[in-house]
GROMACS .gro file of C-alpha atoms in nm:
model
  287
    1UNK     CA    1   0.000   0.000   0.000
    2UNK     CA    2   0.299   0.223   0.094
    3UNK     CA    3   0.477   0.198  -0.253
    4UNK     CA    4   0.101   0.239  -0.448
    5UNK     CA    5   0.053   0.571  -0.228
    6UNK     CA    6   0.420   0.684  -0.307
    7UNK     CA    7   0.369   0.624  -0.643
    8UNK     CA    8  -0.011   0.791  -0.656
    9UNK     CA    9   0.177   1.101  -0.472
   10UNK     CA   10   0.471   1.187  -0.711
   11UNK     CA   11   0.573   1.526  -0.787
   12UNK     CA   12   0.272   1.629  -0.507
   13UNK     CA   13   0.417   1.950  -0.406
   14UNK     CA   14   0.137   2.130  -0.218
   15UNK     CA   15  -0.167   2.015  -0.002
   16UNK     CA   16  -0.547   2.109   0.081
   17UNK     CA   17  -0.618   1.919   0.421
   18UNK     CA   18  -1.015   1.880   0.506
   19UNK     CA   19  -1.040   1.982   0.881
   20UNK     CA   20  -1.288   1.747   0.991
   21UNK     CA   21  -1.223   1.326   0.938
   22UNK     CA   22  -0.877   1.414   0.849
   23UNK     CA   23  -0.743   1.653   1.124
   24UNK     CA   24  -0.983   1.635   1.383
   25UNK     CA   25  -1.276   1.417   1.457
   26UNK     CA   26  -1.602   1.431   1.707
   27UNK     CA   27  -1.400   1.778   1.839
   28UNK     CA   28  -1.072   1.592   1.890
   29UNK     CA   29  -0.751   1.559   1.719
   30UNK     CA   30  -0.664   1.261   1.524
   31UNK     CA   31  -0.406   1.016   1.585
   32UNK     CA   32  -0.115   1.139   1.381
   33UNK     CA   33  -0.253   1.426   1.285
   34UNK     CA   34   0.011   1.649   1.508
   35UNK     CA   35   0.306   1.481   1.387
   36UNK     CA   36   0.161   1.528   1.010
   37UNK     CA   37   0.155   1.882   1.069
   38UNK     CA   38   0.480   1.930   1.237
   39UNK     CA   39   0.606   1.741   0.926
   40UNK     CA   40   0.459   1.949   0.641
   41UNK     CA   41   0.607   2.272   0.864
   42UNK     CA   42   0.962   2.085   0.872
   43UNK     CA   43   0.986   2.002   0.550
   44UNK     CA   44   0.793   2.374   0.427
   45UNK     CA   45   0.532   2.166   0.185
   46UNK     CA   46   0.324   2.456   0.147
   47UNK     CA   47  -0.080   2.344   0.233
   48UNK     CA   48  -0.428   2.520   0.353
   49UNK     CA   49  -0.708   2.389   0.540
   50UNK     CA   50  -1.014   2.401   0.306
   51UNK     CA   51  -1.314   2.348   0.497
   52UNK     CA   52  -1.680   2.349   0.530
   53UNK     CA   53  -1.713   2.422   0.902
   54UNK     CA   54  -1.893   2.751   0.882
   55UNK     CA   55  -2.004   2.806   1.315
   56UNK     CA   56  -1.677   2.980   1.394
   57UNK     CA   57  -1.409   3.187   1.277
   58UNK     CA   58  -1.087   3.114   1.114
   59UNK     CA   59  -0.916   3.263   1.425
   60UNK     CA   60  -1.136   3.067   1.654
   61UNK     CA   61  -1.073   2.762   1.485
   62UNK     CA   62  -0.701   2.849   1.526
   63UNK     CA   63  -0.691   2.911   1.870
   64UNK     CA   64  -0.897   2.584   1.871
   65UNK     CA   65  -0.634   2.431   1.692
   66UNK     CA   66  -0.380   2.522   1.938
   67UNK     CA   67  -0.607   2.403   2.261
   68UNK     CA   68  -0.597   2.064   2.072
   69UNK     CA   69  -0.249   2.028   2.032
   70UNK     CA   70  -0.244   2.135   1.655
   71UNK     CA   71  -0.128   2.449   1.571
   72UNK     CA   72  -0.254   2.621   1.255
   73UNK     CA   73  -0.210   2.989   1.152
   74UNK     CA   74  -0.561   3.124   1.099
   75UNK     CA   75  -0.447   3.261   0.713
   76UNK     CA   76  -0.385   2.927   0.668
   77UNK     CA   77  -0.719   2.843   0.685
   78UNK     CA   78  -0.982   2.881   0.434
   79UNK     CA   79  -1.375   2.796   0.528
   80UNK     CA   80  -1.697   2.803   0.321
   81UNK     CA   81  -1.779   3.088   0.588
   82UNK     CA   82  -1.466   3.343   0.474
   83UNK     CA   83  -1.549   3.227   0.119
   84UNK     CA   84  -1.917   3.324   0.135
   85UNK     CA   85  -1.811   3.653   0.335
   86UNK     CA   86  -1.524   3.716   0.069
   87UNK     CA   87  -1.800   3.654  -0.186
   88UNK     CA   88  -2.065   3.911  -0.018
   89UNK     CA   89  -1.806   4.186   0.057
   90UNK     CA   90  -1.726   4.190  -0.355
   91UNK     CA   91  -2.015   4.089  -0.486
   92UNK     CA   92  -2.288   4.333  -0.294
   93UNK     CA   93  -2.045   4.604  -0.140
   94UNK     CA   94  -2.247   4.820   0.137
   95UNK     CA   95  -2.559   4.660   0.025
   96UNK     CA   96  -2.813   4.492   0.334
   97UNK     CA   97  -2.771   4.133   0.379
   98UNK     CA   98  -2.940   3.859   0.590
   99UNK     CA   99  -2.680   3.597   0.735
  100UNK     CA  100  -2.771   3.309   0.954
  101UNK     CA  101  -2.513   3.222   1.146
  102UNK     CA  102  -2.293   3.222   1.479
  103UNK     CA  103  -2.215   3.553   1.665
  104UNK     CA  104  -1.905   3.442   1.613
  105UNK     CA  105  -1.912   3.344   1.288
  106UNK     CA  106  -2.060   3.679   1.203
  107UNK     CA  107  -1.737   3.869   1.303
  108UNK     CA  108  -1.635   3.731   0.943
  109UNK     CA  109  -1.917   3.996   0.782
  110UNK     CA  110  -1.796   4.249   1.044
  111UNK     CA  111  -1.748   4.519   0.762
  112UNK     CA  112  -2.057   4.469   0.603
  113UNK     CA  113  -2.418   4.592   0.601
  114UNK     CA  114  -2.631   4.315   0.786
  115UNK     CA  115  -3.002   4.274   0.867
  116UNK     CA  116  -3.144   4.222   1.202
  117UNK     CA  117  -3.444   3.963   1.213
  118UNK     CA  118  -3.681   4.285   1.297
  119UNK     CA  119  -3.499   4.446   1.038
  120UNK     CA  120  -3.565   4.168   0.807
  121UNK     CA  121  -3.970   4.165   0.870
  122UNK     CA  122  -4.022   4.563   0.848
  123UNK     CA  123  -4.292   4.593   0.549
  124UNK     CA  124  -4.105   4.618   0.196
  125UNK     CA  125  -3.764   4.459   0.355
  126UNK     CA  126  -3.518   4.380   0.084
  127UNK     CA  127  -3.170   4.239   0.126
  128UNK     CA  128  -2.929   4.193  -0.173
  129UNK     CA  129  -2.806   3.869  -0.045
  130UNK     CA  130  -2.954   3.558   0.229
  131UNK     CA  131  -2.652   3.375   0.354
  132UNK     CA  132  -2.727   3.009   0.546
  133UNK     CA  133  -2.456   2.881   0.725
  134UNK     CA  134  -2.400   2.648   1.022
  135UNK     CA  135  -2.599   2.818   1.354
  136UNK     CA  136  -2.837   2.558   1.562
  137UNK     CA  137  -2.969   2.869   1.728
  138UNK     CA  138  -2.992   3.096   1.442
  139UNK     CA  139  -3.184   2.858   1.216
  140UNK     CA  140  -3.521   2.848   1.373
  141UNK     CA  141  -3.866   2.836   1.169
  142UNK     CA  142  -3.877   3.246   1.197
  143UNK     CA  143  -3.543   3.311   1.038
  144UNK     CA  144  -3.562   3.063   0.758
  145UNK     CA  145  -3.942   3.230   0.700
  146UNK     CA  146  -3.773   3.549   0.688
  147UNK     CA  147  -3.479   3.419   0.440
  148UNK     CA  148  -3.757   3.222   0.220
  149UNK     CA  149  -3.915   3.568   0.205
  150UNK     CA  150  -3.616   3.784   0.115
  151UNK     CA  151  -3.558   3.548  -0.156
  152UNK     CA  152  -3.882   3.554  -0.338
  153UNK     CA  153  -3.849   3.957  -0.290
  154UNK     CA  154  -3.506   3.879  -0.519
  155UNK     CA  155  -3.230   3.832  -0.226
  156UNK     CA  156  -2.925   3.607  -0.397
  157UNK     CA  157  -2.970   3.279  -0.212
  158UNK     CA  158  -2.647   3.154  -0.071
  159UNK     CA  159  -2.509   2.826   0.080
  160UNK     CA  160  -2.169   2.858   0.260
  161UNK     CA  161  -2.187   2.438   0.166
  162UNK     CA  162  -2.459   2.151   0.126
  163UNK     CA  163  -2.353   1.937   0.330
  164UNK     CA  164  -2.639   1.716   0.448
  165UNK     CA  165  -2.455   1.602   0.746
  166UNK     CA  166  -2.150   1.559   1.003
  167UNK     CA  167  -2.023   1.386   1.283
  168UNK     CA  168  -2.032   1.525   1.615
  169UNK     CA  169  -1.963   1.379   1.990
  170UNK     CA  170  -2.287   1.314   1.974
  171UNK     CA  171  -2.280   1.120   1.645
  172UNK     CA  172  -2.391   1.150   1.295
  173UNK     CA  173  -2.603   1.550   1.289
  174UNK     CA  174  -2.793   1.733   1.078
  175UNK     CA  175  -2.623   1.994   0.865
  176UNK     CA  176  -2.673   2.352   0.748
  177UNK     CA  177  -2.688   2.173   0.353
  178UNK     CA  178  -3.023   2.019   0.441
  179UNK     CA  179  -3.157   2.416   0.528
  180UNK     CA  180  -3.017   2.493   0.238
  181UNK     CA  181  -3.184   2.254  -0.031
  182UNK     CA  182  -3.554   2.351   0.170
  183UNK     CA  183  -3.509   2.676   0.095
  184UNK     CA  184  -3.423   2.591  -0.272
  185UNK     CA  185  -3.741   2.379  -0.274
  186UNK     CA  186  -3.940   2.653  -0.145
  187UNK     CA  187  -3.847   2.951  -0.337
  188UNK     CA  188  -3.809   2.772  -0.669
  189UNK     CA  189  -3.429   2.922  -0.690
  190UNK     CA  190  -3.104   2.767  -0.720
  191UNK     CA  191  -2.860   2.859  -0.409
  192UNK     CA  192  -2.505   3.001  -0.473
  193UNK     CA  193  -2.244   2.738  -0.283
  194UNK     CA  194  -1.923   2.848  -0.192
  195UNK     CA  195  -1.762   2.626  -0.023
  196UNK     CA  196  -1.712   2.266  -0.094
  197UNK     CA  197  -1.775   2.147  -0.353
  198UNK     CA  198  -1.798   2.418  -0.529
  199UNK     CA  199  -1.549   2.472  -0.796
  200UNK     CA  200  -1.479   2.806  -0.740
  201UNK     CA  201  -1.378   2.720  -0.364
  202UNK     CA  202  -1.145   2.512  -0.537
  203UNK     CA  203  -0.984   2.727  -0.754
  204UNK     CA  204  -0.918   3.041  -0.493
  205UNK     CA  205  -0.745   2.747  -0.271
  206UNK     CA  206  -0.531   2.636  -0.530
  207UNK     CA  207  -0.487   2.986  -0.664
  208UNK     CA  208  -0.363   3.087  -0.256
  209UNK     CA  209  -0.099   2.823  -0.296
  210UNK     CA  210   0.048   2.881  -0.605
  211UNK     CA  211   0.116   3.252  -0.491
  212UNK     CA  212   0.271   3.094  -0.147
  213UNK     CA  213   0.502   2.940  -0.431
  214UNK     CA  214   0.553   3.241  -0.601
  215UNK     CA  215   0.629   3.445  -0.341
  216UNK     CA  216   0.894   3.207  -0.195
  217UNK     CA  217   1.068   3.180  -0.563
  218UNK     CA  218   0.916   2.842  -0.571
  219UNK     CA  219   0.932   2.644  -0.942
  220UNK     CA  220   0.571   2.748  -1.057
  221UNK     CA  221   0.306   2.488  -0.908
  222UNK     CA  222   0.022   2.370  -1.164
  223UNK     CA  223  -0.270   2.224  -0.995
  224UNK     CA  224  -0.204   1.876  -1.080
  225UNK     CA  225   0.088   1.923  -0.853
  226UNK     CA  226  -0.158   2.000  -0.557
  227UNK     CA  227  -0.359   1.712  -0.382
  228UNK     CA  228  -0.685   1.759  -0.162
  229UNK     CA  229  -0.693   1.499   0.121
  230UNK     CA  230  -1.010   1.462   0.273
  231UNK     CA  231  -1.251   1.186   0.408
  232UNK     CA  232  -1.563   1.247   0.192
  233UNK     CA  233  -1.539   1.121  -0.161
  234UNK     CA  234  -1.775   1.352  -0.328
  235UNK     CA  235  -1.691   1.714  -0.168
  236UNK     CA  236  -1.374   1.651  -0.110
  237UNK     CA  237  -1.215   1.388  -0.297
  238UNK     CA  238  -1.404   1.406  -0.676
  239UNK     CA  239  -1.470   1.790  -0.656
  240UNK     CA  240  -1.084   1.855  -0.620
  241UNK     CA  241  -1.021   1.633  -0.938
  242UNK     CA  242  -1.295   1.792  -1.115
  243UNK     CA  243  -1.067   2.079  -1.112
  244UNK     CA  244  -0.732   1.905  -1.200
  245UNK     CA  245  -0.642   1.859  -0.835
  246UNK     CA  246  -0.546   1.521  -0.736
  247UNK     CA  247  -0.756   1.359  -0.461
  248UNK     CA  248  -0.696   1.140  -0.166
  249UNK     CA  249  -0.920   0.969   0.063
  250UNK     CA  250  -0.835   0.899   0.389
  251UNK     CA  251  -1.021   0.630   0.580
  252UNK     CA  252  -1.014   0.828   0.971
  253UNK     CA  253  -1.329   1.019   0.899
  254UNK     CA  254  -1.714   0.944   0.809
  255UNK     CA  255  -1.659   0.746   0.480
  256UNK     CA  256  -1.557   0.396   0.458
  257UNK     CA  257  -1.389   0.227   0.137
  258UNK     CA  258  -1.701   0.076   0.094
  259UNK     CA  259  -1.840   0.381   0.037
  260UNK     CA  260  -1.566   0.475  -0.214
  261UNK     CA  261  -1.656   0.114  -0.434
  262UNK     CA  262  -1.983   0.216  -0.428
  263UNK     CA  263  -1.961   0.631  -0.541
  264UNK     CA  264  -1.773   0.506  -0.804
  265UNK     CA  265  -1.957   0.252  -1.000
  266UNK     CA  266  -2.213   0.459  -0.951
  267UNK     CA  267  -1.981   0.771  -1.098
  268UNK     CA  268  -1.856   0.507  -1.427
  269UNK     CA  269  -1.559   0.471  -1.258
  270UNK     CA  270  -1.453   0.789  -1.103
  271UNK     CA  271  -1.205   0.735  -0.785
  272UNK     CA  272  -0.931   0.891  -0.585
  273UNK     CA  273  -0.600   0.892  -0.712
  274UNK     CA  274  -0.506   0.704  -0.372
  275UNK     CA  275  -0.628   0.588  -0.048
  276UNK     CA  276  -0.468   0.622   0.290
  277UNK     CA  277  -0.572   0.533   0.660
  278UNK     CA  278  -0.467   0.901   0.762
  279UNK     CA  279  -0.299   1.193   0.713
  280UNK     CA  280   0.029   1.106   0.840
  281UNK     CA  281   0.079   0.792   0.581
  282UNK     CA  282   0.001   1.102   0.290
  283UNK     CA  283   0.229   1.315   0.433
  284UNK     CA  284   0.534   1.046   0.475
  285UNK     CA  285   0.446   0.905   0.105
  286UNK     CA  286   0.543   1.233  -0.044
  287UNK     CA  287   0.856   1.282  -0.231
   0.00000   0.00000   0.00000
């Protein structure tokens, strides 16, 4: 298995690293997944953390990082929350918007204009943009009414991700995707996702690491040189080929290698480019 992953890896030069299944797990850091880290730092493989977890900040999850044993610079990090805020603060500039999500996830949109739920149900309330991301406390009935109403009024509907959902201490939970594809249902519109597995998330992460090349006077990196590793074959692992990224699937998170037999006869074929039990093996396979 060792030589096929060495072999899968060749001229891999940069990483994206899923946070959840492949760094941490139920809230706590995988086995290896310390040492992996400490490695790619060593040995200066560039990488980001491209993930879907949309509750908290990219400085929270760093100090979170930290607490766990696991270091990780919050620019490092890139989340389907700073995407959809990065998206919002270009695409509708000073315009009102309606985000659901964590106070502290909200300190992402700090610069921008956003709507209070009174706000939101004043007579004639518009909003250029609804935002759904990951919030148990902010997606109750009256918000989503408020978002389903904003959107049929011509609010941009947006997804930070579609995830259906994760797994938590508590064990397999409902995600912020299944809010998202009810409000599709209901409005009769087709959300905006910007995080995984959208292509565009994709893209920017690939783009930040090529410039990390750049910048260090780096040989130029070409996305084939750039493998995702993550533990969910479709978002992670077949969206980052779908963009000329390679893609590994690790077996420490949600998805089994059954699971992987199965996606791809049902996908004619499509698979990773390699398999690994974790993040450490990928990280020792490189050249």
């Amino acid at each position: 298995m060792a030589t096929d992953l060495a072999a899968a890896l060749a001229g891999v030069r940069a990483l994206l690293l899923d946070l959840d299944g492949v760094i941490v797990l139920k809230g706590e850091l995988l086995p290896g997944a310390r040492e992996a880290l400490a490695e790619l730092d060593a040995r200066e493989v560039p990488y980001r953390i491209v993930t879907n977890t949309s509750l908290v900040s990219r400085l929270s999850l760093s100090r979170w990082g930290d607490r766990l044993g696991a270091p990780i610079q919050a620019s490092r990090i890139m989340s389907a929350l700073s995407a959809s805020a990065a998206y919002t603060r270009h695409r509708h500039p000073g315009e009102p918007l309606f985000v659901m999500a964590s106070t502290d996830a909200l300190t992402e949109f700090s610069d921008q204009h956003l709507l209070s739920g009174e706000e939101a149900d004043r007579p004639g309330a518009q909003a250029a943009a609804v935002v759904i991301g990951d919030a148990p406390e902010a997606i109750t009935f009256d918000n989503l009414n408020r978002a389903f109403r904003l959107v049929r009024g011509g609010a941009e509907l947006i997804g930070m991700h579609r995830n259906p959902w994760w797994l938590t201490p508590d064990g397999p939970t409902l995600d912020s995707g299944a809010m998202v594809t009810g409000l599709e249902f209901a409005t009769e519109r087709r959300a905006r996702i910007l995080g995984k597995p959208s292509p565009d998330f994709f893209r920017e992460a690939a783009a930040e690491l090529v410039d990390d090349v750049r910048v260090a006077g780096g040989r130029r990196l070409r996305r084939g040189d750039i493998a995702m590793v993550g533990d969910d074959i479709r978002t992670d692992v077949l969206a980052a080929r779908r963009v000329g990224l390679r893609g590994v699937f690790v077996l420490s998170g949600k998805h089994t290698r059954a699971d992987v037999e199965t996606i791809a006869r049902g996908r004619r074929g499509r698979a990773p480019d390699a398999i690994a039990p974790r993040l450490l093996e990928v990280v020792r396979a490189l050249d």
